[in-house]
Structures are given as structure tokens and as C-alpha cells.
Amino acid sequence: MPEPVAEPALNGLRLNLRIVSIVMFNFASYLTIGLPLAVLPGYVHDVMGFSAFWAGLVISLQYFATLLSRPHAGRYADLLGPKKIVVFGLCGCFLSGLGYLTAGLTASLPVISLLLLCLGRVILGIGQSFAGTGSTLWGVGVVGSLHIGRVISWNGIVTYGAMAMGAPLGVVFYHWGGLQALALIIMAVALVAILLAIPRPTVKASKGKPLPFRAVLGRVWLYGMALALASAGFGVIATFITLFYDAKGWDGAAFALTLFSCAFVGTRLLFPNGINRIGGLNVAMICFSVEIIGLLLVGVATMPWMAKIGVLLAGAGFSLVFPALGV
């Protein structure tokens, strides 16, 4: 973990600006996730002609890759420093766009195109894992470990802010120029972020003895399982809401993803001290209940507005689960 910078205490505005100047790289990585999120399920299912299983797999591969690469991202951030890890991760985001581009260019060969899409999603998952982990540690290194909670909170805000922006913008770019245009936009976002990250000053990597991953897992597995179950709701919405809307004959699936992300960000901004006031466990239980109600409402929705309210509640409920379990 990066060593905190020893310097006078920062006021609130300067502190937030310093954090945002770093977590914007995580914003860029999640923008490359959000842009194709509302496009790829329908593209795989309707345009390429594959089943809903393959549409879901294309989306899920990114998250599997993130899960498997996360321990390595943390270890390499400690060894090499978080800035290098962020740049490496953003390069992965760039290559994912290249994968989408080649998939679009080989659309006449559906199996090859699908394999290229899958490869791009795996690379994106690894890239986001490194960019996200590195951004958090870089931010902590810049403002000090005393403000780690604020760094994590800002990371969550920019993460879902990027998703909220990316989903509808991705649909616009796709309708404008197809998968190739969307891929070029993704590559441009990643490239700009890389060029902005390279000149930034580095922070020192930790020289302490690293804690083995198994030891870390032994301490956090119970909370991690709870978070994983809560994340399943987001996974279902992110993967299948587009196909769900399509099956119902509704428009506005991208807006539903935006609603989820806006509810996530809004809840964190509206209740920044909720965990300190009533305790992490109580907040987690409330959040689980709200998310369950939202998901049930989506499942039984017979009108688009019912699904949108459900998605909104699911996003609000999921928002504080991570920080609540983290304390």
C-alpha cells in the first residue's frame, strides 16, 4: 500500500479536488465499461443471433476476470506503485475497445466475432481491476491513509457516475456508427486517460511485508460473501435488463441503467454519515431490504415505470452495502 504523503492538513475542498484528480482515472475505466453495457447484450442476441446465455456470458466475463485478477492487482500495486498499475489497467481498457472494433469488422463470421468480443471483455475486466485498485491506492498515497474512507467513497461515486453517463451515451454512439464507432470512442476515452496519467507524480510503494492473500481472505470472507450476494442484483440488472426490456417490447433500457447508477450515487451523497450514526450492520440490513424490494418490483413489473422504480430502489439499496460492511 502506498505511503501517505507527509504535509499539512488539507481543507475539505482541496482534499476533495486532490482525490478527484486521481479517481478520475477510475471514472475513465468505468466509462469504458458503461458505454457498451446497454449495447452488447442486444447486439449478441439480436444482431449476432446468439442465445441469451451467450449474451449474458459476454457481459459476465468482464466481472469474472476482475474477480480473478484483483489479488494480483493489489500485489503489483504494492510492488510497482499504484500509478504504473493504473496506466497498465487503462491500457487494458484501450485493448478492450480494440477487441470490440475487430469484432465489428468480423461480423460476417459470427463465431470469430463472438470470440473477439469475449476476449475484449476479459481484457477489460483485468484492466478495470488494475485501474480501480491502483486509483484507490494512488488516492490514499496522495492524501494520506487518514482519508481512506473518503477516497473509497469518491471511487464509488465516480464508478457509478461513469456508468450512469456511459449507458445512454453508448446507445447514442451505437445508433450513430455501429459497434465500430462505439469501440473507437472507448479507445479514445482510455487513450486520453493514459496520456493524462503518465505525467502525474508517483507515490512510493509500500516497503512493508505483504499479507498473504489467504490470510486476508480468512479475515474478510464473510463480509465478502454478503457483498457478493448484494452485488448479484447489480449483475442481473447490468446483464439482463436490456434483454428484459426487449422481451417486454419496452424502450429505455439504457435509462434504467442510468437510474440505477444515479440512485447509487445519490444515496451516497444524501446519507454520508448514516453508517456513523446507526452503525454499519444496521445500514447493511436496511440496504439489503431496499435492494430486495427493488429487485422484486423489477421481476413482477408489467409496465416500464414499475421496472424503473424497482431499478431505482435496487441502486439505492446497493449503494451503501460496501461501506457498511467495510466498517
Coordinates of C-alpha atoms in Angstrom, one line a residue:
M1 CA 0.0 0.0 0.0
P2 CA 1.4 3.5 -0.8
E3 CA 2.9 5.5 2.0
P4 CA 0.9 8.6 2.9
V5 CA 2.3 12.0 1.9
A6 CA 3.6 13.9 4.9
E7 CA 2.3 17.5 4.5
P8 CA -0.1 20.0 6.3
A9 CA -3.7 19.1 6.7
L10 CA -5.9 19.8 3.7
N11 CA -9.2 21.7 3.9
G12 CA -12.3 20.0 2.5
L13 CA -12.3 21.5 -0.9
R14 CA -8.6 20.9 -1.6
L15 CA -8.8 17.4 -0.2
N16 CA -11.7 16.5 -2.5
L17 CA -10.0 18.1 -5.5
R18 CA -6.9 16.0 -4.9
I19 CA -8.9 12.9 -4.6
V20 CA -10.9 13.6 -7.7
S21 CA -7.8 14.3 -9.7
I22 CA -6.8 10.7 -9.1
V23 CA -10.1 8.8 -9.1
M24 CA -10.9 10.4 -12.5
F25 CA -8.8 7.6 -13.9
N26 CA -11.2 5.1 -12.3
F27 CA -14.0 7.2 -13.8
A28 CA -12.4 6.7 -17.2
S29 CA -12.1 2.9 -16.7
Y30 CA -15.7 2.6 -15.7
L31 CA -16.8 4.8 -18.6
T32 CA -15.3 2.2 -20.9
I33 CA -17.5 -0.3 -19.0
G34 CA -20.7 1.7 -19.1
L35 CA -20.5 2.7 -22.8
P36 CA -21.1 -0.9 -24.2
L37 CA -23.2 -2.1 -21.2
A38 CA -26.6 -1.4 -22.8
V39 CA -25.5 -2.3 -26.3
L40 CA -23.7 -5.7 -26.1
P41 CA -26.5 -7.9 -24.8
G42 CA -28.8 -6.9 -27.6
Y43 CA -26.0 -6.9 -30.1
V44 CA -25.1 -10.5 -29.2
H45 CA -28.7 -11.7 -29.0
D46 CA -30.4 -9.8 -31.8
V47 CA -27.7 -8.9 -34.3
M48 CA -25.4 -11.8 -34.0
G49 CA -28.2 -14.3 -33.3
F50 CA -26.8 -16.0 -30.2
S51 CA -28.9 -17.1 -27.2
A52 CA -29.5 -15.1 -24.0
F53 CA -26.9 -17.4 -22.4
W54 CA -24.2 -16.1 -24.7
A55 CA -25.3 -12.5 -24.3
G56 CA -25.1 -12.9 -20.5
L57 CA -21.7 -14.6 -20.7
V58 CA -20.2 -11.8 -22.8
I59 CA -21.2 -9.3 -20.0
S60 CA -20.2 -11.7 -17.1
L61 CA -16.8 -12.5 -18.4
Q62 CA -15.6 -9.0 -17.5
Y63 CA -16.6 -9.4 -13.9
F64 CA -15.1 -12.9 -13.7
A65 CA -11.8 -11.5 -15.0
T66 CA -12.0 -8.7 -12.5
L67 CA -12.6 -11.1 -9.6
L68 CA -9.7 -13.4 -10.6
S69 CA -7.2 -10.6 -11.2
R70 CA -8.0 -8.4 -8.2
P71 CA -5.5 -10.1 -5.8
H72 CA -2.7 -9.7 -8.4
A73 CA -3.6 -6.0 -8.9
G74 CA -3.2 -5.3 -5.2
R75 CA 0.1 -7.2 -5.1
Y76 CA 1.6 -5.4 -8.1
A77 CA 0.4 -2.1 -6.9
D78 CA 2.4 -2.7 -3.7
L79 CA 5.5 -3.8 -5.7
L80 CA 5.5 -1.3 -8.6
G81 CA 3.4 1.6 -7.2
P82 CA -0.2 2.4 -8.0
K83 CA 0.5 4.8 -10.9
K84 CA 2.0 2.1 -13.1
I85 CA -0.8 -0.2 -12.2
V86 CA -3.4 2.5 -13.2
V87 CA -1.7 3.0 -16.6
F88 CA -1.5 -0.7 -17.1
G89 CA -5.2 -1.1 -16.4
L90 CA -6.1 1.8 -18.7
C91 CA -4.1 0.1 -21.5
G92 CA -6.4 -3.0 -20.9
C93 CA -9.4 -0.7 -21.3
F94 CA -8.0 0.5 -24.6
L95 CA -7.3 -3.0 -25.8
S96 CA -10.9 -4.0 -25.0
G97 CA -12.1 -1.3 -27.4
L98 CA -9.8 -2.8 -30.0
G99 CA -11.4 -6.1 -29.3
Y100 CA -14.9 -4.7 -30.0
L101 CA -13.6 -3.0 -33.1
T102 CA -12.2 -6.2 -34.6
A103 CA -15.4 -8.0 -33.5
G104 CA -17.4 -5.4 -35.5
L105 CA -15.2 -5.8 -38.5
T106 CA -15.6 -9.6 -38.5
A107 CA -19.4 -9.5 -38.1
S108 CA -19.8 -11.8 -41.1
L109 CA -18.0 -14.5 -39.1
P110 CA -20.3 -14.7 -36.0
V111 CA -18.2 -17.2 -34.1
I112 CA -15.0 -15.3 -34.6
S113 CA -16.7 -12.1 -33.8
L114 CA -18.1 -13.6 -30.6
L115 CA -14.7 -14.8 -29.5
L116 CA -13.2 -11.4 -30.1
L117 CA -15.9 -9.8 -28.0
C118 CA -15.3 -12.3 -25.2
L119 CA -11.5 -11.6 -25.4
G120 CA -12.2 -7.9 -25.2
R121 CA -14.4 -8.4 -22.2
V122 CA -11.8 -10.5 -20.4
I123 CA -9.1 -7.8 -21.1
L124 CA -11.5 -5.1 -19.9
G125 CA -12.1 -7.0 -16.6
I126 CA -8.4 -7.3 -15.9
G127 CA -7.8 -3.6 -16.9
Q128 CA -10.6 -2.4 -14.6
S129 CA -9.2 -4.5 -11.8
F130 CA -5.8 -2.8 -12.1
A131 CA -7.1 0.7 -12.8
G132 CA -9.6 0.6 -9.9
T133 CA -7.2 -0.9 -7.4
G134 CA -4.4 1.4 -8.4
S135 CA -6.7 4.5 -8.3
T136 CA -7.7 3.8 -4.8
L137 CA -4.2 3.2 -3.6
W138 CA -2.9 6.2 -5.5
G139 CA -5.5 8.4 -4.0
V140 CA -4.6 7.2 -0.5
G141 CA -1.0 7.8 -1.2
V142 CA -1.7 11.4 -2.3
V143 CA -4.0 12.4 0.6
G144 CA -2.9 10.0 3.4
S145 CA -4.4 6.9 5.0
L146 CA -6.4 9.1 7.3
H147 CA -8.7 9.9 4.4
I148 CA -9.0 6.4 3.0
G149 CA -12.8 6.4 3.6
R150 CA -13.2 9.5 1.6
V151 CA -11.1 8.0 -1.2
I152 CA -13.2 4.9 -1.3
S153 CA -16.4 6.9 -1.3
W154 CA -15.3 9.1 -4.2
N155 CA -14.3 6.0 -6.1
G156 CA -17.8 4.7 -5.7
I157 CA -19.3 7.9 -6.8
V158 CA -17.2 8.2 -10.0
T159 CA -17.7 4.5 -10.7
Y160 CA -21.5 4.7 -10.9
G161 CA -21.4 8.2 -12.3
A162 CA -19.5 6.8 -15.2
M163 CA -22.0 4.0 -15.6
A164 CA -24.9 6.5 -15.5
M165 CA -23.3 8.5 -18.2
G166 CA -21.9 5.7 -20.3
A167 CA -25.0 3.5 -20.8
P168 CA -27.2 6.1 -22.7
L169 CA -24.2 7.6 -24.5
G170 CA -23.2 4.2 -25.6
V171 CA -26.6 3.6 -27.2
V172 CA -26.3 7.0 -28.9
F173 CA -22.9 6.2 -30.4
Y174 CA -24.0 2.7 -31.4
H175 CA -27.1 4.1 -33.3
W176 CA -24.8 6.7 -34.9
G177 CA -22.0 4.5 -36.1
G178 CA -22.5 0.9 -35.0
L179 CA -20.2 -1.2 -32.9
Q180 CA -17.1 0.2 -34.6
A181 CA -17.9 3.8 -33.7
L182 CA -18.6 2.7 -30.1
A183 CA -15.3 0.9 -30.0
L184 CA -13.4 3.9 -31.3
I185 CA -15.0 6.1 -28.6
I186 CA -14.0 3.6 -25.9
M187 CA -10.4 3.5 -27.2
A188 CA -10.3 7.4 -27.2
V189 CA -11.5 7.6 -23.6
A190 CA -8.8 5.1 -22.5
L191 CA -6.1 6.8 -24.5
V192 CA -6.9 10.3 -23.1
A193 CA -6.8 8.9 -19.6
I194 CA -3.5 7.2 -20.2
L195 CA -2.0 10.5 -21.6
L196 CA -3.3 12.4 -18.5
A197 CA -1.9 9.8 -16.1
I198 CA 1.6 9.4 -17.4
P199 CA 2.8 12.9 -16.4
R200 CA 1.4 12.7 -12.9
P201 CA 3.8 12.4 -10.0
T202 CA 4.1 8.9 -8.5
V203 CA 3.7 7.9 -4.9
K204 CA 6.0 5.4 -3.1
A205 CA 5.0 1.8 -2.9
S206 CA 4.9 0.2 0.5
K207 CA 8.1 -1.4 1.8
G208 CA 6.3 -3.4 4.5
K209 CA 5.8 -7.2 4.4
P210 CA 2.8 -8.1 2.4
L211 CA 0.0 -10.0 4.0
P212 CA -0.7 -13.3 2.2
F213 CA -3.9 -13.4 0.2
R214 CA -5.2 -16.4 2.1
A215 CA -4.7 -14.5 5.4
V216 CA -6.7 -11.6 4.0
L217 CA -9.4 -13.9 2.7
G218 CA -9.7 -15.6 6.1
R219 CA -10.5 -12.2 7.7
V220 CA -13.0 -10.8 5.2
W221 CA -14.7 -13.8 3.5
L222 CA -17.9 -13.5 5.5
Y223 CA -18.3 -9.8 4.6
G224 CA -17.2 -10.6 1.1
M225 CA -19.9 -13.2 0.7
A226 CA -22.5 -10.7 1.9
L227 CA -21.2 -8.1 -0.6
A228 CA -21.2 -10.7 -3.4
L229 CA -24.8 -11.6 -2.8
A230 CA -25.7 -7.9 -2.8
S231 CA -23.7 -7.4 -6.0
A232 CA -25.7 -10.2 -7.7
G233 CA -28.6 -7.8 -8.0
F234 CA -26.5 -5.3 -9.9
G235 CA -25.1 -8.1 -12.0
V236 CA -28.6 -9.3 -13.0
I237 CA -29.6 -5.8 -13.9
A238 CA -26.4 -4.9 -15.8
T239 CA -26.5 -8.1 -17.8
F240 CA -30.2 -8.8 -18.5
I241 CA -32.1 -5.5 -18.2
T242 CA -31.6 -4.8 -21.9
L243 CA -32.9 -8.2 -22.9
F244 CA -35.7 -7.9 -20.3
Y245 CA -36.9 -4.7 -21.8
D246 CA -36.6 -6.1 -25.3
A247 CA -38.7 -9.2 -24.4
K248 CA -41.4 -6.9 -23.0
G249 CA -41.3 -4.7 -26.0
W250 CA -40.3 -1.6 -24.0
D251 CA -37.8 1.2 -24.8
G252 CA -35.4 2.8 -22.3
A253 CA -33.2 0.0 -21.0
A254 CA -30.2 2.3 -21.1
F255 CA -32.1 4.9 -19.0
A256 CA -32.9 2.1 -16.5
L257 CA -29.2 1.5 -16.1
T258 CA -28.7 5.3 -15.6
L259 CA -31.4 5.3 -12.9
F260 CA -29.6 2.5 -11.1
S261 CA -26.3 4.4 -11.1
C262 CA -27.9 7.8 -10.2
A263 CA -29.7 6.2 -7.3
F264 CA -26.4 4.7 -6.2
V265 CA -24.5 8.0 -6.4
G266 CA -27.4 10.0 -4.9
T267 CA -27.8 7.7 -1.9
R268 CA -24.1 8.1 -1.0
L269 CA -24.3 11.8 -1.3
L270 CA -27.5 12.1 0.7
F271 CA -26.5 9.8 3.5
P272 CA -22.8 10.3 4.0
N273 CA -22.9 9.9 7.8
G274 CA -25.6 7.2 8.0
I275 CA -23.1 4.5 8.9
N276 CA -21.6 6.6 11.7
R277 CA -25.0 7.4 13.2
I278 CA -26.7 4.0 13.2
G279 CA -23.9 1.5 12.6
G280 CA -22.7 -0.5 9.7
L281 CA -24.7 -3.6 10.4
N282 CA -28.0 -1.7 10.7
V283 CA -27.3 0.2 7.5
A284 CA -26.4 -3.0 5.7
M285 CA -29.7 -4.7 6.7
I286 CA -31.7 -1.7 5.6
C287 CA -29.9 -1.6 2.3
F288 CA -30.4 -5.3 1.7
S289 CA -34.1 -4.9 2.3
V290 CA -34.4 -1.9 -0.1
E291 CA -32.5 -3.8 -2.8
I292 CA -34.7 -6.9 -2.4
I293 CA -37.8 -4.8 -2.7
G294 CA -36.4 -3.2 -5.9
L295 CA -35.4 -6.5 -7.5
L296 CA -38.8 -8.0 -6.7
L297 CA -40.5 -5.0 -8.3
V298 CA -38.4 -5.4 -11.4
G299 CA -39.3 -9.1 -11.6
V300 CA -43.1 -8.6 -11.4
A301 CA -43.1 -5.4 -13.5
T302 CA -45.9 -5.2 -16.1
M303 CA -45.2 -1.6 -17.0
P304 CA -41.9 0.2 -17.7
W305 CA -42.4 2.6 -14.8
M306 CA -42.6 -0.3 -12.4
A307 CA -39.3 -1.6 -13.6
K308 CA -37.7 1.8 -13.4
I309 CA -38.9 2.3 -9.8
G310 CA -37.5 -1.2 -9.0
V311 CA -34.2 -0.4 -10.6
L312 CA -34.0 2.9 -8.7
L313 CA -34.7 1.1 -5.4
A314 CA -32.1 -1.6 -6.2
G315 CA -29.5 1.0 -6.9
A316 CA -30.2 3.0 -3.7
G317 CA -30.2 -0.2 -1.6
F318 CA -26.9 -1.4 -3.1
S319 CA -25.2 1.9 -2.7
L320 CA -24.2 1.7 1.0
V321 CA -23.7 -2.0 1.3
F322 CA -19.9 -1.9 0.6
P323 CA -19.0 0.9 3.1
A324 CA -21.5 -0.5 5.6
L325 CA -19.8 -3.9 5.6
G326 CA -16.4 -2.3 5.4
V327 CA -16.7 -0.9 8.9

